[in-house]
């Protein structure tokens, strides 16, 4: 599928993240307008509330887009999702007879502020990348116990904290926590000294379910994907995570990119999961290509310094697809809702420069990274800006995600000092 | 504090769960009315929407109670909570001059259906009972590793699934799941064969927070308490829970009692946590009595059979208070919201008949319980009704919680069979 041309000419370049092929969904505001639904096209945002008010979009009896989240639209299901996309392409494609009416509904992206695109109903984080699980398992439990016995049979996941999910651009405050360093006799209350990122994709559930669903159904229930950085306090995590899993180590913030890239835009990039090492049980078996070929990168920019790529990998390195994760999530009858966010788990490739966390990149701090400035990093330093980038590369076009970025602020002085 | 008398005379007996001293908050509907806020008094429910419409309650510019949850009221904070309680006592106490006006707002409890009293924002489950943690740890990891190294230093918790929380009376369907029994070579897909209860108290967060809060602040942020049964699929749990904690084993359902008993009603029953075995770090230290002396019981009724008490214990057996749990929950900066539900963790006493789960009562199935009928139970059988009961006993009065009950239905036939 080649580049589809739009009369919004900035969209028509091979490396622009938001061509007509993409049409990702976000929530934006301007000096003149409250947060509302919009779609990215080139350097512009189509204000969907305005387009709806102008009669250009007419999907429902009631206005759907003058609201600061996509949840209600997502609940409408795949037929309505397809209808909107078809309509948007008709409005924005080169030669559209609607151009004159649509133009007043466009807002320059440079003058817009992006907000959370969804109300996160609940947030689940998985641990479904083989290379990451092996790396971390080796560091935390030794090479012999690196991959837990269940790992090749189920996509291991745990519930995260929806209230801590923030949109790209939100500063992240280094947390305090209870931690016990290897040489400490007793735990203590201290600022996190091993603050980290996790490079992930987030899958957004669109259609609710109320009982076990198949992998195929699960794929149909997913609305789209975002980049996701699961900020992680490794020293807090090491002390707290046994026996019931990560808790405060993961509750400071999780950042997502502002634009939801739909499954429809990613369709040409579907690919299979890697070969199964052991056969999955029937209800989790692959039933079609449900991963995506998406190039991913992590950059680090020290305060006042230069942005440097510290890792590059691809979403297709995952062992389990989001559809498999969602199917597993429903096995017990767990009700799923529009706006549920599923983090893929950290995405690392087989090579050292393909690792999606500083924990892995610096091998637990034993092999610090050297930045172009000559500075070194084992974990995040105050003032560092970490950015995830993602793009699927088509023939003559790009499906971009928009950056997923956050700057780490110094810890506050002891919040409990008297 | 003695029994406070009400002109609703059914409330004036020493063992009635809902005297004027209690005034718990719920959401009810009748054949004539949609779900709305109400308060229990004796055998009646005061319809707060009706009372507000009649001008008997006037706390805000907009009506607060003609809605099917208490979240918005809870967000108003302790001063408004106190104002409502003061007003309700004035309306309902013996000799109130409002009796004639209030009477038309009363609805017989026998004709009302109870609903979830809150929209659960997020659900967190703790593991903060010493006897339970020791029992389960011994069974899962051996006596030497029973209590994890962090257990005496932090209230261990994990995020649960808010979408699975249901109100008392909701049937619970036995789940399927992936599990691997001790003699199995490989995991398989099967109905849960070790379905269990967990006897817990649920603390409901009223006031939001957005950063670390002290134990005292945390106590102030708690709106009230419910009984909570964290249904648990032990065979699924055993296979899935390492390394990142329970997931599908806990996602079938969590049942709460329908009436929120406020902190104000429980005030006379405050008591200290047990002696600390190791000193807590300052930010988690007790700063006043924040547990409560509440008698708890679990009953089991086989289908068509007789209800039998299978365990009795007390909330004061907990090692950590809900305030300590909430304070710990915020340490990383995790935002907390009105409607967040914190499960205490299973409450077991030191003796065998004080254990709050069948896992402990039957010691992993090795010592089945014998019911009065002669039937035995290691875990829950289809058709069993499990009920949690709770009451604080004052001088001449009782603060009751209302039952927290659910009947276990047989597993469906394989939801993935083709």
PDB file of N, CA and C in Angstrom, chain B residues 131 201 269-274 291-296 313-320 347-348:
ATOM      1  N   UNK B 131      -1.047 -13.827  60.863  1.00  0.00           N
ATOM      2  CA  UNK B 131      -1.338 -15.257  60.937  1.00  0.00           C
ATOM      3  C   UNK B 131      -1.581 -15.829  59.542  1.00  0.00           C
ATOM      4  N   UNK B 201     -11.499  -6.964  55.387  1.00  0.00           N
ATOM      5  CA  UNK B 201     -12.212  -5.692  55.472  1.00  0.00           C
ATOM      6  C   UNK B 201     -11.744  -4.855  54.288  1.00  0.00           C
ATOM      7  N   UNK B 269     -14.640   1.950  68.694  1.00  0.00           N
ATOM      8  CA  UNK B 269     -14.048   0.614  68.629  1.00  0.00           C
ATOM      9  C   UNK B 269     -12.606   0.629  68.148  1.00  0.00           C
ATOM     10  N   UNK B 270     -12.031   1.820  68.064  1.00  0.00           N
ATOM     11  CA  UNK B 270     -10.632   1.912  67.645  1.00  0.00           C
ATOM     12  C   UNK B 270      -9.734   1.138  68.602  1.00  0.00           C
ATOM     13  N   UNK B 271      -8.736   0.481  68.038  1.00  0.00           N
ATOM     14  CA  UNK B 271      -7.761  -0.185  68.895  1.00  0.00           C
ATOM     15  C   UNK B 271      -6.406  -0.209  68.204  1.00  0.00           C
ATOM     16  N   UNK B 272      -5.404  -0.504  68.974  1.00  0.00           N
ATOM     17  CA  UNK B 272      -4.029  -0.475  68.453  1.00  0.00           C
ATOM     18  C   UNK B 272      -3.723  -1.715  67.631  1.00  0.00           C
ATOM     19  N   UNK B 273      -2.727  -1.575  66.764  1.00  0.00           N
ATOM     20  CA  UNK B 273      -2.172  -2.748  66.090  1.00  0.00           C
ATOM     21  C   UNK B 273      -1.406  -3.573  67.124  1.00  0.00           C
ATOM     22  N   UNK B 274      -1.167  -4.844  66.823  1.00  0.00           N
ATOM     23  CA  UNK B 274      -0.388  -5.670  67.760  1.00  0.00           C
ATOM     24  C   UNK B 274       1.026  -5.089  67.944  1.00  0.00           C
ATOM     25  N   UNK B 291      -6.742   0.468  64.082  1.00  0.00           N
ATOM     26  CA  UNK B 291      -7.512  -0.736  63.800  1.00  0.00           C
ATOM     27  C   UNK B 291      -8.842  -0.625  64.549  1.00  0.00           C
ATOM     28  N   UNK B 292      -9.719  -1.596  64.359  1.00  0.00           N
ATOM     29  CA  UNK B 292     -11.012  -1.570  65.017  1.00  0.00           C
ATOM     30  C   UNK B 292     -11.322  -2.958  65.565  1.00  0.00           C
ATOM     31  N   UNK B 293     -12.001  -2.956  66.690  1.00  0.00           N
ATOM     32  CA  UNK B 293     -12.436  -4.210  67.326  1.00  0.00           C
ATOM     33  C   UNK B 293     -13.759  -4.625  66.688  1.00  0.00           C
ATOM     34  N   UNK B 294     -13.671  -5.433  65.658  1.00  0.00           N
ATOM     35  CA  UNK B 294     -14.852  -5.870  64.908  1.00  0.00           C
ATOM     36  C   UNK B 294     -14.848  -7.391  64.840  1.00  0.00           C
ATOM     37  N   UNK B 295     -15.868  -8.000  65.416  1.00  0.00           N
ATOM     38  CA  UNK B 295     -16.000  -9.457  65.336  1.00  0.00           C
ATOM     39  C   UNK B 295     -16.363  -9.857  63.911  1.00  0.00           C
ATOM     40  N   UNK B 296     -15.712 -10.879  63.418  1.00  0.00           N
ATOM     41  CA  UNK B 296     -15.929 -11.337  62.055  1.00  0.00           C
ATOM     42  C   UNK B 296     -16.218 -12.829  62.055  1.00  0.00           C
ATOM     43  N   UNK B 313     -13.156 -14.612  63.758  1.00  0.00           N
ATOM     44  CA  UNK B 313     -11.935 -13.899  64.131  1.00  0.00           C
ATOM     45  C   UNK B 313     -12.291 -12.433  64.380  1.00  0.00           C
ATOM     46  N   UNK B 314     -11.305 -11.559  64.355  1.00  0.00           N
ATOM     47  CA  UNK B 314     -11.553 -10.149  64.649  1.00  0.00           C
ATOM     48  C   UNK B 314     -10.596  -9.305  63.813  1.00  0.00           C
ATOM     49  N   UNK B 315     -11.098  -8.160  63.359  1.00  0.00           N
ATOM     50  CA  UNK B 315     -10.278  -7.267  62.528  1.00  0.00           C
ATOM     51  C   UNK B 315      -9.015  -6.812  63.265  1.00  0.00           C
ATOM     52  N   UNK B 316      -9.049  -6.796  64.596  1.00  0.00           N
ATOM     53  CA  UNK B 316      -7.878  -6.316  65.337  1.00  0.00           C
ATOM     54  C   UNK B 316      -6.693  -7.279  65.250  1.00  0.00           C
ATOM     55  N   UNK B 317      -6.901  -8.442  64.621  1.00  0.00           N
ATOM     56  CA  UNK B 317      -5.779  -9.361  64.402  1.00  0.00           C
ATOM     57  C   UNK B 317      -4.809  -8.859  63.323  1.00  0.00           C
ATOM     58  N   UNK B 318      -5.202  -7.846  62.544  1.00  0.00           N
ATOM     59  CA  UNK B 318      -4.316  -7.347  61.486  1.00  0.00           C
ATOM     60  C   UNK B 318      -3.022  -6.786  62.072  1.00  0.00           C
ATOM     61  N   UNK B 319      -1.959  -6.897  61.301  1.00  0.00           N
ATOM     62  CA  UNK B 319      -0.675  -6.334  61.744  1.00  0.00           C
ATOM     63  C   UNK B 319      -0.557  -4.861  61.332  1.00  0.00           C
ATOM     64  N   UNK B 320      -1.126  -4.537  60.182  1.00  0.00           N
ATOM     65  CA  UNK B 320      -1.114  -3.148  59.686  1.00  0.00           C
ATOM     66  C   UNK B 320      -2.545  -2.623  59.603  1.00  0.00           C
ATOM     67  N   UNK B 347      -7.897 -11.985  57.037  1.00  0.00           N
ATOM     68  CA  UNK B 347      -7.829 -11.807  58.486  1.00  0.00           C
ATOM     69  C   UNK B 347      -7.986 -13.171  59.150  1.00  0.00           C
ATOM     70  N   UNK B 348      -6.904 -13.664  59.713  1.00  0.00           N
ATOM     71  CA  UNK B 348      -6.934 -14.924  60.459  1.00  0.00           C
ATOM     72  C   UNK B 348      -6.458 -14.653  61.877  1.00  0.00           C
TER      73      UNK B 348
END
